[in-house]
Amino acid sequence: MDILTLDDFDLKGKTVLLRVDLNVPIDHDTKEILGEYRIEEAAITIKALNSAKIVVISHQGRVGRKDFVGMNNHAKVLEKYCGKKVKYVQDVIGASAIEEIKNMNDDDIIMLDNLRLCAEENYEFSLEDSAKTIMVKRLAGLFDLFVLDSFPSAHRTHPSLVGFAQVLPTCAGKLIEKEVMQLQKILDVAKGPYTIVLGGSKVGDRLMAIKKLIDNKRADHILLTGIIANVFMRAQGRIKFPLNIKREDEHVANAHALIGEHPDIFSTPVDVAVNNNGSRTEIDVRDLQNDDEIFDVGQKTIEHYGKTISGSGTVFISGPAGYFEKDDFKTGTKALLEYVANSMATTIVSGGHLTTALKKYELSDKVDHISTAGGALVRYIAGEELPMIKSLEESAIKYRSK
Ligand code: 3PG
């Protein structure tokens, strides 16, 4: 991969637009930040940008979800890790954001508000069309350099991720350099059996990547938890009532086709923990009722998955097994992470929520690679060409000799 890095540019006196991914777990009630790992990593790139004028941009959550909040708390946490003032500007592409950027001095850092407050950022564009968006047209002219360091969203084509790279010299930040280098090293020597443990809630992303993982011989066993497990159990006919999730019929049909093509690869839970007025009750999947809320996997499932993890050559785990933020439902997430940490396999733990859990349970030192990315990493391991990497490569071709 040939991409430009910060070392290729003289940053002195430059105004730099830095796209990071500070999409972190948020407490649904208090709106507090629950995991700071991605913010901590972003600070490393900011420090490497020295005395440039730095404008930090990121999304947080998705519109309409409980983790869709502004970036004021993120700016405070970033300030802590940078050891420098980070000014939060409550605007994205409006007059006050533009005014603030124009008035910056060397060494200033500002953070604009949640990019997804801007309508365009909620759509994916072709690389060419992303450069024509109002966001890119309004902001690009204010900057000398675009630093792309948003590895967790490397699989997306929102304007802030691929648009600026079409019109500004663009290089990778420290996080992308680190992730790509370490992952390549791991994948070069990785050996089977390959076990993929997938949880979390982003079903569409997961389904797309699973097929690629299997086709590219990166998945001998796929152990499912979370909402993606429910979709597969529905496809197997083991959950008999609707899940009430978006695009349910399409997801269930895709899961059904995957199970049909690869009947031996997938494992789904045999038992689950349901929410019993805030406490944990474990039941067999066969006994699930229409109004049961599944908040975790059960003990038998944990043991079964644990055995497979322990016998693997490489384990990749992404997405929590349950609602681990609630004490009664952390059992599955914690136990599976412990199996991963204690296995002899090469291990990669990925995603905002799971890396937060890994730190909470003090297991970080026992895995080979902790990635800030979730869905993007699944696709990277599956061998997909990620639009962000493509943008970086194209920019290197355009600007390397200049
Ligand atoms: C992630 O956490 O996977 C990235 O921030 C991308 O978020 P998205 O799936 O909402 O685009």
Short mmCIF file of C-alpha atoms and ligand atoms in Angstrom, two decimals:
data_model
loop_
_atom_site.label_atom_id
_atom_site.label_comp_id
_atom_site.label_asym_id
_atom_site.label_seq_id
_atom_site.Cartn_x
_atom_site.Cartn_y
_atom_site.Cartn_z
CA MET A 1 0.00 0.00 0.00
CA ASP A 2 1.50 3.37 -1.03
CA ILE A 3 0.05 6.24 1.00
CA LEU A 4 1.37 9.59 2.23
CA THR A 5 1.98 10.15 5.93
CA LEU A 6 2.61 13.21 8.10
CA ASP A 7 6.34 12.81 7.41
CA ASP A 8 5.73 13.76 3.77
CA PHE A 9 4.55 17.29 4.65
CA ASP A 10 5.99 20.42 6.20
CA LEU A 11 3.25 21.27 8.69
CA LYS A 12 4.57 24.59 9.94
CA GLY A 13 1.97 27.36 9.67
CA LYS A 14 -0.46 25.05 7.85
CA THR A 15 -4.19 24.80 8.49
CA VAL A 16 -5.02 21.12 8.75
CA LEU A 17 -8.40 19.38 8.63
CA LEU A 18 -8.19 16.19 10.68
CA ARG A 19 -10.94 13.57 10.23
CA VAL A 20 -10.90 11.17 13.15
CA ASP A 21 -13.47 8.67 14.43
CA LEU A 22 -14.54 9.67 17.92
CA ASN A 23 -17.73 7.63 17.71
CA VAL A 24 -17.62 6.25 21.26
CA PRO A 25 -20.01 4.32 23.54
CA ILE A 26 -22.42 6.76 25.21
CA ASP A 27 -24.56 6.17 28.31
CA HIS A 28 -28.10 6.25 26.94
CA ASP A 29 -29.50 8.07 29.98
CA THR A 30 -26.78 10.46 31.16
CA LYS A 31 -25.14 10.92 27.72
CA GLU A 32 -21.72 10.52 29.36
CA ILE A 33 -18.84 9.04 27.35
CA LEU A 34 -18.28 5.41 28.45
CA GLY A 35 -15.05 4.58 26.57
CA GLU A 36 -12.22 6.94 25.69
CA TYR A 37 -9.93 4.65 23.66
CA ARG A 38 -10.65 6.22 20.25
CA ILE A 39 -10.16 9.73 21.69
CA GLU A 40 -6.88 8.73 23.31
CA GLU A 41 -5.62 7.41 19.94
CA ALA A 42 -6.71 10.60 18.12
CA ALA A 43 -4.58 12.66 20.53
CA ILE A 44 -1.46 10.87 19.26
CA THR A 45 -2.02 12.24 15.75
CA ILE A 46 -2.84 15.70 17.09
CA LYS A 47 0.43 15.77 19.02
CA ALA A 48 2.31 14.73 15.85
CA LEU A 49 0.76 17.68 13.98
CA ASN A 50 2.88 19.98 16.13
CA SER A 51 2.18 23.66 15.77
CA ALA A 52 -0.23 23.51 12.82
CA LYS A 53 -3.73 24.98 13.14
CA ILE A 54 -5.82 21.86 13.63
CA VAL A 55 -9.56 21.48 12.99
CA VAL A 56 -10.82 18.15 14.30
CA ILE A 57 -13.96 16.60 12.78
CA SER A 58 -15.86 13.41 13.63
CA HIS A 59 -19.30 11.86 13.72
CA GLN A 60 -20.92 10.43 16.85
CA GLY A 61 -23.76 7.90 16.75
CA ARG A 62 -26.49 7.82 14.16
CA VAL A 63 -29.38 10.28 13.81
CA GLY A 64 -32.33 9.14 15.93
CA ARG A 65 -30.27 6.78 18.11
CA LYS A 66 -29.56 7.33 21.79
CA ASP A 67 -25.83 7.81 21.18
CA PHE A 68 -26.42 10.70 18.76
CA VAL A 69 -25.00 13.62 20.75
CA GLY A 70 -22.92 16.77 20.19
CA MET A 71 -19.13 16.83 20.52
CA ASN A 72 -18.70 19.07 23.58
CA ASN A 73 -17.77 16.21 25.91
CA HIS A 74 -15.47 14.72 23.27
CA ALA A 75 -13.59 18.04 23.08
CA LYS A 76 -13.09 17.99 26.87
CA VAL A 77 -11.75 14.42 26.85
CA LEU A 78 -9.51 15.19 23.87
CA GLU A 79 -8.14 18.21 25.71
CA LYS A 80 -7.16 15.90 28.58
CA TYR A 81 -5.17 13.57 26.29
CA CYS A 82 -3.60 16.37 24.20
CA GLY A 83 -2.61 18.46 27.21
CA LYS A 84 -3.75 21.51 25.21
CA LYS A 85 -6.91 23.59 24.88
CA VAL A 86 -9.41 22.12 22.41
CA LYS A 87 -12.10 24.66 21.58
CA TYR A 88 -15.51 23.17 20.87
CA VAL A 89 -17.42 25.01 18.13
CA GLN A 90 -21.14 24.31 18.10
CA ASP A 91 -21.41 24.32 14.32
CA VAL A 92 -20.37 22.14 11.38
CA ILE A 93 -20.45 24.01 8.06
CA GLY A 94 -22.21 27.27 9.01
CA ALA A 95 -20.91 30.84 9.19
CA SER A 96 -19.63 30.55 12.76
CA ALA A 97 -17.56 27.43 12.00
CA ILE A 98 -16.02 29.16 8.99
CA GLU A 99 -15.32 32.33 11.00
CA GLU A 100 -13.65 30.34 13.80
CA ILE A 101 -11.41 28.50 11.31
CA LYS A 102 -10.38 31.73 9.58
CA ASN A 103 -9.43 33.31 12.92
CA MET A 104 -7.16 30.49 14.13
CA ASN A 105 -3.55 31.00 15.18
CA ASP A 106 -0.68 28.48 15.01
CA ASP A 107 -1.05 25.79 17.66
CA ASP A 108 -4.83 26.30 18.02
CA ILE A 109 -7.06 23.23 18.05
CA ILE A 110 -10.79 23.44 17.45
CA MET A 111 -13.36 20.68 17.27
CA LEU A 112 -16.44 21.16 15.11
CA ASP A 113 -19.76 19.61 16.10
CA ASN A 114 -21.08 16.15 15.19
CA LEU A 115 -20.69 15.87 11.40
CA ARG A 116 -23.97 13.95 11.15
CA LEU A 117 -25.82 17.15 12.14
CA CYS A 118 -25.12 18.01 8.51
CA ALA A 119 -27.65 16.16 6.31
CA GLU A 120 -25.13 15.14 3.63
CA GLU A 121 -22.99 13.25 6.12
CA ASN A 122 -25.79 10.72 6.59
CA TYR A 123 -25.51 9.53 3.00
CA GLU A 124 -22.83 7.61 1.18
CA PHE A 125 -21.65 9.11 -2.13
CA SER A 126 -19.41 7.97 -4.97
CA LEU A 127 -15.89 9.34 -4.49
CA GLU A 128 -16.48 11.78 -7.35
CA ASP A 129 -19.86 13.06 -6.08
CA SER A 130 -18.62 13.39 -2.51
CA ALA A 131 -16.34 16.21 -3.71
CA LYS A 132 -19.39 18.11 -4.98
CA THR A 133 -21.19 18.17 -1.63
CA ILE A 134 -21.89 21.47 0.14
CA MET A 135 -19.78 20.30 3.08
CA VAL A 136 -16.67 19.82 0.95
CA LYS A 137 -17.29 22.95 -1.14
CA ARG A 138 -17.70 25.17 1.93
CA LEU A 139 -14.80 23.87 4.00
CA ALA A 140 -12.07 22.58 1.67
CA GLY A 141 -10.82 26.04 0.63
CA LEU A 142 -9.95 26.87 4.24
CA PHE A 143 -7.29 24.13 4.51
CA ASP A 144 -3.81 23.31 3.22
CA LEU A 145 -3.88 19.63 4.11
CA PHE A 146 -6.39 16.91 4.92
CA VAL A 147 -5.32 14.25 7.42
CA LEU A 148 -7.42 11.12 7.27
CA ASP A 149 -7.17 9.09 10.44
CA SER A 150 -10.62 7.62 10.85
CA PHE A 151 -9.81 3.91 10.54
CA PRO A 152 -13.08 2.74 12.19
CA SER A 153 -15.04 4.35 9.34
CA ALA A 154 -12.68 3.25 6.55
CA HIS A 155 -15.55 1.26 4.97
CA ARG A 156 -17.84 4.30 4.60
CA THR A 157 -18.08 6.87 1.80
CA HIS A 158 -19.57 9.85 3.62
CA PRO A 159 -18.39 13.25 2.27
CA SER A 160 -16.08 13.97 5.21
CA LEU A 161 -14.35 10.62 4.69
CA VAL A 162 -13.74 10.59 0.96
CA GLY A 163 -14.77 14.03 -0.37
CA PHE A 164 -11.95 16.19 0.98
CA ALA A 165 -9.40 13.69 -0.29
CA GLN A 166 -10.54 14.45 -3.85
CA VAL A 167 -9.68 18.15 -3.61
CA LEU A 168 -6.94 18.51 -0.96
CA PRO A 169 -3.51 16.91 -0.50
CA THR A 170 -4.34 14.04 1.83
CA CYS A 171 -2.27 11.85 4.08
CA ALA A 172 -2.84 9.21 6.75
CA GLY A 173 -2.58 10.06 10.44
CA LYS A 174 -0.77 8.03 13.08
CA LEU A 175 -3.68 5.71 13.83
CA ILE A 176 -4.10 4.51 10.24
CA GLU A 177 -0.34 4.01 9.96
CA LYS A 178 -0.29 1.96 13.15
CA GLU A 179 -3.41 -0.13 12.51
CA VAL A 180 -2.56 -1.01 8.92
CA MET A 181 1.06 -1.87 9.74
CA GLN A 182 0.21 -4.06 12.75
CA LEU A 183 -2.69 -5.79 11.04
CA GLN A 184 -0.63 -6.60 7.99
CA LYS A 185 2.06 -8.13 10.19
CA ILE A 186 -0.53 -10.25 12.00
CA LEU A 187 -2.38 -11.35 8.87
CA ASP A 188 0.88 -12.32 7.13
CA VAL A 189 1.64 -14.95 9.77
CA ALA A 190 -1.90 -15.84 10.92
CA LYS A 191 -2.78 -19.53 10.87
CA GLY A 192 -6.00 -21.53 11.13
CA PRO A 193 -8.37 -22.56 12.37
CA TYR A 194 -9.78 -19.05 12.09
CA THR A 195 -12.55 -18.23 14.54
CA ILE A 196 -14.62 -15.09 14.15
CA VAL A 197 -16.77 -14.07 17.12
CA LEU A 198 -19.33 -11.52 15.97
CA GLY A 199 -21.77 -9.58 18.12
CA GLY A 200 -23.10 -6.05 18.35
CA SER A 201 -25.96 -4.50 16.47
CA LYS A 202 -24.80 -3.53 12.95
CA VAL A 203 -26.36 -6.48 11.15
CA GLY A 204 -26.16 -5.26 7.54
CA ASP A 205 -22.42 -4.61 7.79
CA ARG A 206 -21.76 -7.97 9.39
CA LEU A 207 -23.76 -9.95 6.84
CA MET A 208 -21.87 -8.34 3.98
CA ALA A 209 -18.50 -9.12 5.51
CA ILE A 210 -19.30 -12.71 6.57
CA LYS A 211 -19.57 -13.94 2.99
CA LYS A 212 -16.23 -12.36 2.08
CA LEU A 213 -14.57 -13.80 5.19
CA ILE A 214 -15.71 -17.29 4.25
CA ASP A 215 -14.83 -16.90 0.55
CA ASN A 216 -11.33 -15.65 1.45
CA LYS A 217 -10.75 -18.54 3.85
CA ARG A 218 -10.58 -16.32 6.91
CA ALA A 219 -13.44 -18.00 8.77
CA ASP A 220 -13.55 -21.68 9.77
CA HIS A 221 -15.93 -20.98 12.66
CA ILE A 222 -18.26 -18.02 13.08
CA LEU A 223 -19.66 -17.74 16.62
CA LEU A 224 -22.59 -15.35 16.75
CA THR A 225 -23.89 -13.24 19.63
CA GLY A 226 -25.94 -10.05 19.93
CA ILE A 227 -28.55 -8.99 17.38
CA ILE A 228 -26.77 -10.73 14.49
CA ALA A 229 -27.22 -14.02 16.41
CA ASN A 230 -30.95 -13.31 16.74
CA VAL A 231 -31.18 -12.79 12.98
CA PHE A 232 -29.52 -16.17 12.32
CA MET A 233 -31.72 -17.89 14.93
CA ARG A 234 -34.76 -16.40 13.21
CA ALA A 235 -33.44 -17.73 9.88
CA GLN A 236 -32.98 -21.17 11.50
CA GLY A 237 -36.61 -21.02 12.71
CA ARG A 238 -35.44 -21.15 16.34
CA ILE A 239 -36.82 -17.69 17.13
CA LYS A 240 -40.44 -17.82 16.14
CA PHE A 241 -41.48 -14.17 16.42
CA PRO A 242 -40.38 -10.98 14.58
CA LEU A 243 -37.31 -9.18 15.93
CA ASN A 244 -38.63 -5.73 14.97
CA ILE A 245 -35.34 -4.51 13.53
CA LYS A 246 -34.83 -2.46 10.38
CA ARG A 247 -34.67 -4.46 7.08
CA GLU A 248 -35.50 -7.62 9.05
CA ASP A 249 -36.87 -9.70 6.15
CA GLU A 250 -33.84 -8.93 3.97
CA HIS A 251 -31.35 -9.72 6.77
CA VAL A 252 -33.11 -12.97 7.69
CA ALA A 253 -33.17 -14.05 4.02
CA ASN A 254 -29.44 -13.33 3.69
CA ALA A 255 -28.68 -15.23 6.90
CA HIS A 256 -30.80 -18.13 5.64
CA ALA A 257 -28.83 -18.26 2.38
CA LEU A 258 -25.49 -18.19 4.24
CA ILE A 259 -26.50 -21.03 6.56
CA GLY A 260 -27.67 -23.03 3.53
CA GLU A 261 -24.34 -22.56 1.73
CA HIS A 262 -22.13 -23.10 4.79
CA PRO A 263 -24.07 -25.22 7.30
CA ASP A 264 -21.00 -26.17 9.39
CA ILE A 265 -19.47 -22.75 9.91
CA PHE A 266 -22.06 -20.94 12.03
CA SER A 267 -22.76 -21.37 15.74
CA THR A 268 -25.72 -19.63 17.36
CA PRO A 269 -26.62 -19.54 21.08
CA VAL A 270 -28.35 -22.50 22.72
CA ASP A 271 -29.31 -20.39 25.71
CA VAL A 272 -29.69 -16.66 26.38
CA ALA A 273 -30.12 -14.28 29.31
CA VAL A 274 -33.32 -12.27 29.20
CA ASN A 275 -34.22 -9.10 31.03
CA ASN A 276 -36.33 -9.92 34.08
CA ASN A 277 -37.11 -6.46 35.53
CA GLY A 278 -33.45 -5.50 35.28
CA SER A 279 -32.07 -8.88 36.44
CA ARG A 280 -30.69 -11.80 34.53
CA THR A 281 -32.74 -14.93 33.85
CA GLU A 282 -31.14 -17.61 31.69
CA ILE A 283 -33.40 -19.66 29.45
CA ASP A 284 -33.10 -22.12 26.60
CA VAL A 285 -33.62 -20.46 23.21
CA ARG A 286 -36.58 -22.87 22.66
CA ASP A 287 -38.40 -21.27 25.60
CA LEU A 288 -38.14 -17.67 24.34
CA GLN A 289 -41.42 -15.77 24.37
CA ASN A 290 -42.48 -12.95 22.08
CA ASP A 291 -41.90 -10.17 24.63
CA ASP A 292 -38.55 -11.45 26.02
CA GLU A 293 -35.69 -9.00 25.71
CA ILE A 294 -32.43 -10.88 25.00
CA PHE A 295 -29.63 -9.03 26.82
CA ASP A 296 -26.82 -11.63 26.80
CA VAL A 297 -25.83 -15.16 25.86
CA GLY A 298 -26.27 -17.94 28.45
CA GLN A 299 -23.75 -20.12 30.30
CA LYS A 300 -24.00 -23.19 28.01
CA THR A 301 -23.33 -21.00 24.98
CA ILE A 302 -20.37 -19.36 26.68
CA GLU A 303 -18.80 -22.77 27.40
CA HIS A 304 -19.42 -24.07 23.88
CA TYR A 305 -17.96 -20.90 22.27
CA GLY A 306 -15.07 -20.96 24.75
CA LYS A 307 -14.00 -24.44 23.61
CA THR A 308 -13.92 -23.35 19.97
CA ILE A 309 -11.93 -20.21 20.84
CA SER A 310 -9.40 -22.22 22.85
CA GLY A 311 -8.80 -24.60 19.92
CA SER A 312 -8.23 -21.84 17.34
CA GLY A 313 -5.08 -20.60 15.61
CA THR A 314 -6.41 -17.08 15.08
CA VAL A 315 -9.34 -15.41 16.81
CA PHE A 316 -10.97 -12.20 15.76
CA ILE A 317 -13.70 -10.84 18.06
CA SER A 318 -15.87 -7.82 17.26
CA GLY A 319 -18.96 -6.49 19.02
CA PRO A 320 -20.14 -7.25 22.57
CA ALA A 321 -22.13 -10.42 23.34
CA GLY A 322 -24.70 -8.49 25.33
CA TYR A 323 -25.64 -5.39 27.25
CA PHE A 324 -22.32 -5.43 29.16
CA GLU A 325 -22.77 -1.87 30.47
CA LYS A 326 -25.37 -3.39 32.86
CA ASP A 327 -23.74 -5.53 35.54
CA ASP A 328 -26.24 -8.38 35.26
CA PHE A 329 -25.61 -8.78 31.56
CA LYS A 330 -21.83 -8.46 31.31
CA THR A 331 -21.26 -12.22 31.82
CA GLY A 332 -21.07 -13.26 28.15
CA THR A 333 -18.92 -10.35 26.95
CA LYS A 334 -16.50 -10.72 29.87
CA ALA A 335 -16.22 -14.52 29.67
CA LEU A 336 -15.66 -14.59 25.89
CA LEU A 337 -12.99 -11.89 26.20
CA GLU A 338 -11.33 -13.98 28.93
CA TYR A 339 -11.32 -17.05 26.66
CA VAL A 340 -9.76 -14.92 23.89
CA ALA A 341 -7.16 -13.39 26.21
CA ASN A 342 -6.16 -16.76 27.66
CA SER A 343 -6.01 -18.67 24.37
CA MET A 344 -2.74 -19.53 22.61
CA ALA A 345 -4.16 -18.13 19.36
CA THR A 346 -3.22 -14.90 17.61
CA THR A 347 -5.93 -12.56 18.86
CA ILE A 348 -7.51 -9.36 17.56
CA VAL A 349 -10.15 -7.48 19.56
CA SER A 350 -12.04 -4.81 17.72
CA GLY A 351 -14.61 -2.04 17.97
CA GLY A 352 -15.46 0.83 20.29
CA HIS A 353 -17.61 -1.14 22.74
CA LEU A 354 -15.48 -4.25 22.97
CA THR A 355 -12.21 -2.39 23.44
CA THR A 356 -13.92 -0.47 26.25
CA ALA A 357 -14.94 -3.80 27.83
CA LEU A 358 -11.43 -5.21 27.37
CA LYS A 359 -9.96 -2.28 29.30
CA LYS A 360 -12.65 -2.49 31.97
CA TYR A 361 -11.80 -6.15 32.61
CA GLU A 362 -8.04 -5.40 32.53
CA LEU A 363 -7.33 -7.83 29.68
CA SER A 364 -5.73 -5.41 27.21
CA ASP A 365 -2.18 -6.70 27.75
CA LYS A 366 -3.19 -10.25 26.91
CA VAL A 367 -4.28 -9.81 23.28
CA ASP A 368 -2.14 -9.30 20.17
CA HIS A 369 -3.92 -6.36 18.61
CA ILE A 370 -6.61 -4.00 19.82
CA SER A 371 -8.22 -2.22 16.93
CA THR A 372 -10.29 0.95 17.22
CA ALA A 373 -12.31 -0.30 14.26
CA GLY A 374 -15.33 -2.65 14.28
CA GLY A 375 -17.16 -3.07 10.97
CA ALA A 376 -14.26 -1.60 8.98
CA LEU A 377 -11.87 -4.13 10.44
CA VAL A 378 -14.13 -7.09 9.63
CA ARG A 379 -14.13 -5.92 6.02
CA TYR A 380 -10.37 -5.29 6.04
CA ILE A 381 -9.69 -8.80 7.32
CA ALA A 382 -12.12 -10.14 4.74
CA GLY A 383 -9.85 -8.62 2.08
CA GLU A 384 -12.20 -5.87 0.84
CA GLU A 385 -10.81 -2.72 -0.70
CA LEU A 386 -11.77 0.04 1.75
CA PRO A 387 -12.75 3.42 0.24
CA MET A 388 -10.63 5.33 2.75
CA ILE A 389 -7.49 3.41 1.83
CA LYS A 390 -8.33 3.91 -1.85
CA SER A 391 -8.63 7.70 -1.31
CA LEU A 392 -5.27 7.74 0.45
CA GLU A 393 -3.63 5.77 -2.35
CA GLU A 394 -5.11 8.06 -5.01
CA SER A 395 -3.86 11.12 -3.15
CA ALA A 396 -0.38 9.63 -2.96
CA ILE A 397 -0.36 9.18 -6.74
CA LYS A 398 -1.47 12.81 -7.23
CA TYR A 399 0.72 14.54 -4.67
CA ARG A 400 3.80 12.42 -3.99
CA SER A 401 6.02 14.17 -6.50
CA LYS A 402 4.70 17.70 -5.85
C1 3PG B 1 -17.99 2.52 13.82
O1 3PG B 1 -18.00 2.68 15.05
O2 3PG B 1 -18.12 1.39 13.30
C2 3PG B 1 -17.75 3.71 12.95
O3 3PG B 1 -17.67 4.87 13.69
C3 3PG B 1 -18.78 3.84 11.85
O4 3PG B 1 -20.03 4.16 12.39
P1 3PG B 1 -21.36 3.90 11.53
O5 3PG B 1 -21.51 2.41 11.41
O6 3PG B 1 -22.47 4.56 12.27
O7 3PG B 1 -21.12 4.51 10.16
#
